[in-house]
Amino acid sequence: MTDQAFKTPQRQSVIGIIPILFKVVYNLVRGFWAIFLLIFVSASDQIKIYGIIAIPILVGLALIYSYLYYRNFRFHIDYENQKFVLEKGVFTSNSIRIPFDRIQQVDLKRSILQRLIGVYGFTVDTAGSKGDEIHIHALLEKDARAISDILTKVKTTYTSEIPVEKDYPSAEESTEQESWHYHTSLFTLLKVGLTRSYLRGFLLITIFLSSIYNQLQQGFESQLEEAFEYSETFVENISGSLIFIPVFIVFAVILSILVTVGEVIIKHFNLNIRQTADYLQIEMGLKTNTKVSFQAHRLQVLKITTNPIQKRLNLYEAQFSLASSDNKVGKSKIITPGLAPKTIEQIKYFLYPRQTPSNSRNTKPHRIWMNRRFIIIGLALLAFYVFSYFSFNLENILSLLFVSSLALLVLVPYQYFLYKTIELTIDDDFLIIKQGLWTQQTEVLELFKMEGVSLRQPFWYRRRGLYNLTFHTAGGDLKMRALPKEFLKEINFLLYKVESSQSVWM
């Protein structure tokens, strides 16, 4: 494979018609499933016949569109003008030309369908665009890896002259050159899912049920009313039993655990991390298998997360926030759970090989941060007491007061010990923020990658001379609250390090 590969326009694999067709049909089903369901459930027999006839017609039109899309979809690498070129379009032609220096990230992705038919999806993330500006649905593995290698290398090494032909490493050669390799087993992912916070799983369940309800409400309002009347009667009949609430809580917790474990396994299945001489390569995913390669200079913020149980099991999570435009900050965060302590150290050494902390200065938020939390908790409980007094009888009020008092005994110490964990450290090269009582996280930012600092002073901070600070990076923001006025002198040091550094990360 040489530099001149893919110089002439070419199409993706002919089997790419299948994922294109699947995507078109999926969008049709997603947009009109409620209408078709309403037709087949509530409409007359004549309308049902029209609905049945419409289905193969729509599928046929989708197939024709997919074939035309495949025929008009061409791409090539313009070495002379240093651009990656993509031409596509069925009803209107669209030509995309991306200069090499705008390429931010090159990813290989495989859905379940793409794995079944033996092809790779290929995306190119560029600076300033809202989404993936280049998305090729079906490439053979050797072609996908070759384009990824070429575009990744030319971004940093291409000159104004066309380079001489030379061989790029194949997939097998790249594996031989790796410095180390870490694989996360299914059992490890299971442990991660069981020891994670279940709140996200509960929220996912709530959002899913709410979405289904909103879709069904448009066409089945009367049926839903009957279902709710029946469920209200059922709840009234069993709510008097003392066992109802504990059973409901247990059921909700079990369902949240299952959703959390399932999400971890689906997102991070077969997680592999490889380090070569120049890149960190991450591959994972069951539903969508994604492979990402990036150089150390593109990393903006490294976040290491764990909790007491996971720490006991030697499980850590690394989150890589890569440089991206404002519209894609969330998509440029790569989360890799279930890592061993040794792997975390190897990652840190690759990202920061020659830099060690020196001349460290530690800062903590003012105690008003904690006191304000205490006030908020007290006001919330007071409002709850007032509401209970006017809404419930004496027996229920006493029970609620007992429960809320227990909550107060838990929340106040929690906020105190949480405050004790928060610390900001600045040295000659790094800004490090540590915080978290249960979910313990450490965020690391190299100073020269900082884009700016914002100061905000709410009116309740003015008398004490306190500020909320936001440190801006191309991979997201880092925040610290209630820092004393004395810390402002450090901002001059931070800006000096940014301006004086000769290092580059773009």
XYZ file of C-alpha atoms in Angstrom:
506
model
C 0.000 0.000 0.000
C 1.566 3.274 -1.142
C 0.987 6.985 -0.797
C -0.649 7.061 -4.218
C -3.397 4.605 -3.239
C -7.000 5.826 -3.713
C -5.812 8.604 -6.014
C -8.522 7.889 -8.597
C -12.265 8.198 -7.760
C -13.813 4.911 -6.714
C -16.962 3.531 -5.150
C -17.358 1.694 -1.909
C -17.957 -2.069 -1.908
C -21.039 -3.081 -3.903
C -22.373 -4.813 -0.809
C -22.635 -1.329 0.650
C -26.090 -1.128 -0.930
C -27.332 -3.301 1.964
C -26.446 -0.931 4.866
C -27.647 2.042 2.788
C -30.986 0.286 2.192
C -31.217 -0.697 5.843
C -30.665 2.913 6.917
C -33.337 4.225 4.525
C -35.881 1.607 5.655
C -35.006 2.242 9.313
C -35.661 5.976 8.907
C -39.009 5.224 7.250
C -40.054 2.841 10.011
C -38.873 5.233 12.721
C -40.811 8.114 11.212
C -44.073 6.368 10.297
C -44.415 3.272 12.529
C -47.157 4.884 14.640
C -49.195 5.715 11.503
C -48.940 2.161 10.135
C -49.788 0.700 13.543
C -52.853 2.942 13.742
C -53.914 1.863 10.235
C -53.714 -1.849 11.016
C -55.384 -1.552 14.434
C -58.117 1.055 14.008
C -58.689 1.623 10.278
C -61.255 -0.006 7.987
C -60.472 -3.097 5.930
C -60.118 -1.053 2.731
C -57.537 1.262 4.303
C -55.675 -1.767 5.675
C -55.419 -3.166 2.131
C -53.968 0.132 0.913
C -51.487 -0.002 3.804
C -50.399 -3.532 2.857
C -49.932 -2.479 -0.793
C -47.939 0.594 0.260
C -45.298 -1.409 2.152
C -43.663 -3.225 -0.843
C -43.911 -0.017 -2.901
C -42.010 1.927 -0.244
C -39.412 -0.864 0.046
C -38.975 -0.865 -3.744
C -38.512 2.892 -3.837
C -36.010 2.615 -0.976
C -34.057 -0.026 -2.929
C -33.941 2.162 -6.058
C -32.807 5.146 -3.986
C -30.101 3.043 -2.283
C -28.735 1.839 -5.643
C -28.634 5.366 -7.081
C -26.976 6.615 -3.895
C -24.341 3.872 -4.215
C -23.696 4.659 -7.905
C -23.235 8.400 -7.261
C -21.071 7.929 -4.171
C -17.358 8.301 -5.087
C -14.286 9.219 -3.075
C -10.546 9.688 -3.607
C -7.454 11.266 -2.091
C -6.178 14.359 -3.899
C -2.478 14.280 -3.009
C -1.591 17.262 -5.176
C -4.044 19.626 -3.420
C -3.781 17.814 -0.076
C -7.495 17.030 0.232
C -9.830 14.110 0.775
C -12.659 14.341 -1.777
C -16.153 12.851 -1.537
C -18.893 13.238 -4.163
C -22.423 12.023 -3.481
C -26.086 12.772 -4.064
C -29.178 11.367 -5.777
C -31.407 14.358 -6.537
C -28.684 16.965 -5.979
C -24.927 16.546 -6.270
C -22.770 17.288 -3.245
C -18.986 17.583 -3.416
C -17.023 17.639 -0.145
C -13.323 18.499 -0.142
C -11.538 18.323 3.203
C -7.977 19.666 3.530
C -5.670 17.343 5.412
C -5.015 19.928 8.122
C -8.748 20.049 9.007
C -8.959 16.333 9.722
C -9.424 15.837 13.453
C -10.172 12.132 13.768
C -10.503 9.047 11.584
C -12.714 6.255 12.955
C -13.626 2.778 11.775
C -17.130 1.718 12.833
C -19.030 -1.535 12.383
C -22.668 -2.102 13.206
C -23.989 -5.632 13.670
C -25.205 -5.596 10.060
C -21.823 -4.453 8.746
C -20.083 -7.229 10.681
C -22.469 -9.814 9.220
C -21.740 -8.730 5.631
C -18.008 -8.274 6.301
C -17.471 -4.542 5.737
C -16.348 -1.508 7.739
C -17.908 1.918 8.111
C -15.502 4.822 7.837
C -15.947 8.322 9.288
C -13.814 11.455 9.201
C -14.340 14.061 11.905
C -13.285 17.581 10.935
C -12.753 20.866 12.759
C -15.790 23.138 12.787
C -18.435 20.755 11.414
C -21.554 19.719 13.342
C -21.312 16.008 12.557
C -19.196 13.449 10.745
C -18.469 15.271 7.495
C -17.364 12.062 5.740
C -19.219 8.801 6.271
C -18.567 5.807 4.021
C -20.899 2.882 4.725
C -19.058 -0.135 3.345
C -15.338 -0.699 2.785
C -13.377 -3.908 2.819
C -11.177 -4.201 5.909
C -7.887 -3.744 4.044
C -9.180 -0.611 2.287
C -10.659 0.902 5.451
C -7.446 0.383 7.429
C -5.304 1.660 4.556
C -7.289 4.921 4.189
C -7.260 5.375 7.953
C -3.463 4.934 8.008
C -2.910 7.351 5.118
C -5.185 10.138 6.397
C -3.867 9.853 9.934
C -0.268 10.131 8.749
C -0.703 12.875 6.148
C -2.370 15.159 8.691
C 0.932 15.628 10.500
C 3.580 14.637 7.959
C 2.356 15.762 4.519
C 4.374 18.517 2.814
C 3.577 20.746 -0.145
C 5.259 18.247 -2.445
C 3.839 14.860 -3.271
C 5.802 12.363 -1.187
C 7.667 9.526 -2.764
C 5.944 6.197 -2.760
C 6.553 4.057 0.255
C 4.785 1.174 1.909
C 2.397 1.749 4.774
C 2.158 -0.961 7.423
C -0.540 -3.560 7.027
C -2.889 -4.504 9.873
C -0.615 -7.410 10.800
C 2.514 -5.238 10.827
C 0.800 -2.637 12.998
C 0.013 -5.329 15.568
C 3.681 -6.395 15.689
C 4.755 -2.790 16.370
C 2.475 -2.261 19.359
C 4.156 -1.412 22.672
C 1.453 -2.959 24.833
C -2.067 -4.315 24.534
C -4.893 -4.482 27.072
C -8.114 -6.478 26.640
C -11.164 -6.149 28.895
C -13.013 -9.431 29.357
C -16.784 -9.875 29.529
C -16.487 -10.800 33.218
C -14.664 -7.524 33.905
C -17.405 -5.529 32.146
C -19.982 -7.407 34.231
C -18.161 -6.326 37.411
C -18.065 -2.738 36.129
C -21.816 -2.753 35.458
C -22.635 -4.207 38.875
C -20.475 -1.634 40.699
C -21.586 1.456 38.768
C -24.224 3.994 39.805
C -27.675 2.727 38.858
C -29.204 6.208 38.560
C -28.377 6.400 34.856
C -30.071 3.048 34.263
C -33.193 4.264 36.054
C -33.214 7.473 33.993
C -32.847 5.483 30.752
C -35.871 3.376 31.700
C -37.893 6.508 32.478
C -36.929 8.211 29.199
C -37.686 5.060 27.178
C -41.136 4.574 28.727
C -41.911 8.279 28.309
C -40.928 8.146 24.637
C -43.105 5.081 23.999
C -46.021 6.733 25.806
C -45.753 9.929 23.732
C -45.695 7.925 20.495
C -48.700 5.804 21.452
C -50.701 8.734 22.824
C -51.049 10.266 19.379
C -52.960 7.315 17.973
C -54.285 5.329 20.940
C -55.526 7.933 23.409
C -58.763 6.133 24.294
C -57.021 2.767 24.769
C -54.408 4.387 27.006
C -57.095 5.966 29.180
C -58.692 2.553 29.711
C -55.303 1.048 30.597
C -54.584 3.791 33.119
C -58.030 3.406 34.720
C -57.343 -0.319 35.163
C -53.845 0.297 36.549
C -55.157 2.897 39.026
C -57.716 0.403 40.302
C -55.015 -2.247 40.630
C -52.685 0.096 42.535
C -55.492 1.178 44.882
C -56.244 -2.452 45.714
C -52.671 -3.350 46.680
C -51.349 -0.003 47.943
C -52.782 -0.675 51.357
C -50.409 -3.586 51.735
C -47.133 -2.764 53.489
C -45.252 -4.981 51.063
C -46.166 -2.931 47.951
C -43.612 -0.125 48.337
C -40.621 -2.407 49.204
C -41.486 -4.719 46.290
C -41.747 -1.763 43.915
C -38.383 -0.392 45.089
C -36.688 -3.785 44.710
C -38.175 -4.203 41.227
C -36.979 -0.706 40.178
C -33.459 -1.370 41.539
C -33.189 -4.758 39.773
C -34.398 -3.274 36.488
C -31.925 -0.381 36.830
C -29.072 -2.838 37.490
C -29.972 -4.887 34.405
C -30.138 -1.766 32.231
C -26.802 -0.472 33.598
C -25.032 -3.802 33.077
C -26.529 -4.146 29.595
C -25.453 -0.630 28.615
C -21.868 -1.246 29.784
C -21.598 -4.541 27.872
C -23.190 -3.186 24.668
C -21.041 -0.027 24.586
C -17.710 -1.526 25.679
C -17.869 -5.172 24.554
C -14.481 -6.609 23.571
C -12.631 -3.439 24.635
C -9.062 -3.459 23.328
C -6.454 -0.752 23.917
C -3.210 -0.837 21.978
C -0.284 1.544 22.037
C 2.014 1.851 19.066
C 4.984 4.176 18.759
C 2.793 7.147 17.786
C -0.829 6.278 18.535
C -3.223 4.994 21.148
C -5.772 2.715 19.468
C -9.101 1.917 21.134
C -11.612 -0.581 19.760
C -14.873 -1.613 21.426
C -18.632 -2.024 21.016
C -21.229 -4.747 20.426
C -24.053 -2.875 18.687
C -21.609 -0.514 16.953
C -17.989 -1.585 16.933
C -15.783 1.521 16.865
C -12.032 1.830 16.380
C -10.370 5.149 17.229
C -6.691 6.079 16.901
C -5.239 9.320 18.246
C -1.878 10.833 19.030
C -0.999 12.118 22.476
C -0.975 15.760 21.428
C -4.679 15.639 20.471
C -5.791 14.680 23.981
C -7.136 17.650 25.931
C -8.284 16.254 29.273
C -7.668 12.848 30.846
C -10.190 11.856 33.519
C -9.589 8.821 35.764
C -12.664 7.598 37.681
C -13.342 4.867 40.223
C -15.325 4.230 43.410
C -14.485 2.388 46.651
C -15.858 -0.951 45.419
C -14.188 -0.704 42.017
C -10.921 0.362 43.632
C -11.081 -2.756 45.785
C -11.489 -4.785 42.593
C -8.666 -2.865 40.807
C -11.111 -1.366 38.301
C -10.569 2.126 36.912
C -12.168 4.100 34.102
C -10.258 6.405 31.756
C -12.068 9.093 29.777
C -10.192 10.747 26.905
C -11.512 14.173 25.877
C -10.116 14.866 22.414
C -9.836 18.165 20.577
C -13.019 18.933 18.662
C -15.346 21.761 17.704
C -17.923 23.046 20.204
C -20.699 21.134 18.434
C -19.032 17.743 18.988
C -17.441 17.938 22.430
C -19.645 15.133 23.753
C -18.880 12.844 20.799
C -15.135 13.323 21.268
C -15.119 11.814 24.754
C -13.943 8.194 24.703
C -14.763 6.191 27.840
C -12.844 2.999 28.615
C -13.981 1.214 31.819
C -12.565 -1.819 33.615
C -8.881 -0.874 33.349
C -6.220 -2.260 35.695
C -3.937 0.130 37.645
C -0.952 -0.930 35.511
C -2.844 0.009 32.332
C -3.671 3.431 33.761
C 0.038 4.023 34.407
C 0.929 2.888 30.869
C -1.640 5.299 29.434
C -0.285 8.180 31.521
C 3.280 7.412 30.453
C 2.264 7.432 26.778
C 0.354 10.700 27.111
C 2.842 12.502 29.362
C 6.197 10.722 28.828
C 8.619 13.463 29.834
C 6.617 15.525 32.286
C 6.503 14.959 36.025
C 4.788 17.197 38.601
C 7.021 19.889 40.105
C 6.457 23.045 42.207
C 2.910 21.977 43.063
C 0.447 24.426 44.670
C -2.804 23.106 46.127
C -6.034 25.086 46.496
C -9.420 24.180 47.986
C -12.796 25.922 47.630
C -13.840 28.222 50.460
C -16.002 26.679 53.189
C -18.930 28.754 51.947
C -19.288 26.130 49.181
C -20.137 23.550 51.851
C -22.229 25.939 53.965
C -24.324 26.847 50.949
C -25.075 23.174 50.388
C -26.179 22.866 54.007
C -28.532 25.831 53.562
C -30.053 24.357 50.387
C -30.672 21.020 52.149
C -32.247 22.802 55.131
C -34.556 24.915 52.947
C -35.620 21.854 50.936
C -36.505 19.925 54.105
C -38.348 22.942 55.527
C -40.444 23.219 52.373
C -41.142 19.501 52.604
C -42.279 19.858 56.235
C -44.648 22.734 55.361
C -46.102 20.814 52.425
C -46.595 17.729 54.610
C -48.314 19.736 57.346
C -51.030 20.997 54.989
C -51.378 17.798 52.941
C -51.276 14.801 55.320
C -52.760 13.724 58.610
C -50.765 13.653 61.863
C -49.810 9.969 61.610
C -48.364 10.373 58.114
C -46.579 13.598 59.109
C -44.754 11.851 61.967
C -43.632 9.077 59.606
C -42.421 11.607 57.015
C -40.582 13.615 59.678
C -38.784 10.467 60.806
C -37.750 9.587 57.232
C -36.629 13.141 56.436
C -34.620 13.315 59.660
C -32.758 10.175 58.626
C -32.126 11.787 55.218
C -30.721 14.847 57.003
C -28.354 12.656 59.028
C -27.042 11.184 55.773
C -26.908 14.290 53.536
C -25.106 16.643 55.932
C -22.104 14.353 56.627
C -22.007 13.432 52.930
C -21.650 17.095 51.889
C -18.966 17.657 54.527
C -16.807 14.725 53.423
C -17.438 15.577 49.752
C -16.049 19.062 50.381
C -12.933 17.536 51.972
C -12.159 15.632 48.741
C -12.151 18.666 46.403
C -8.688 19.935 45.521
C -7.113 21.848 42.642
C -3.382 21.398 41.990
C -1.236 23.522 39.675
C 2.406 22.862 38.874
C 4.763 23.865 36.075
C 3.053 21.648 33.475
C -0.340 20.456 34.716
C -3.658 21.508 36.166
C -5.210 18.665 38.183
C -8.664 18.597 39.795
C -9.584 15.852 42.274
C -13.047 15.429 43.741
C -15.678 12.875 44.676
C -16.634 10.942 47.793
C -18.186 7.890 46.181
C -17.375 8.482 42.512
C -13.749 9.564 42.820
C -12.374 11.353 39.776
C -9.099 12.994 38.783
C -8.964 15.340 35.780
C -5.589 16.156 34.228
C -4.951 19.035 31.812
C -1.621 20.080 30.336
C -1.336 23.834 30.773
C -0.316 24.652 27.201
C -3.584 23.107 25.928
C -5.740 25.548 27.878
C -7.676 27.951 25.633
C -8.777 30.428 28.287
C -10.142 31.031 31.799
C -13.535 32.528 32.696
C -14.257 34.150 36.069
C -17.733 34.541 37.491
C -18.629 36.141 40.825
C -22.210 35.664 42.087
C -23.414 38.447 44.404
C -23.244 36.164 47.456
C -19.506 35.702 46.833
C -18.583 39.392 46.488
C -18.225 40.235 50.163
C -15.810 37.330 50.656
C -13.919 37.918 47.402
C -14.665 34.468 45.945
C -14.919 33.393 42.298
C -16.188 30.495 40.188
C -13.591 29.563 37.568
C -14.021 27.737 34.268
C -10.938 26.461 32.433
C -11.715 26.153 28.700
C -10.199 23.516 26.420
C -11.001 22.173 22.954
C -12.210 18.968 24.636
C -14.588 20.537 27.154
C -14.445 22.697 30.268
C -13.140 22.126 33.803
C -14.820 24.005 36.645
C -14.003 24.970 40.222
C -16.252 26.949 42.545
C -15.693 29.369 45.411
C -11.964 29.910 44.915
C -10.395 32.740 46.976
C -9.201 35.998 45.467
C -5.578 35.003 46.191
C -5.878 32.335 43.502
C -6.253 34.966 40.774
C -2.474 35.450 40.661
C -2.246 31.865 39.394
C -4.275 32.862 36.324
C -1.416 35.065 35.126
C 0.883 32.061 35.474
C -1.560 29.863 33.499
C -1.829 32.384 30.675
C 1.940 32.786 30.625
C 2.392 29.013 30.236
C -0.093 28.982 27.352
C 1.532 31.882 25.523
C 5.145 30.853 26.088
C 4.794 27.171 25.230
C 6.238 26.008 21.905
C 4.270 22.746 22.014
C 1.360 22.236 19.592
C -1.744 20.085 19.898
C -3.656 20.845 16.674
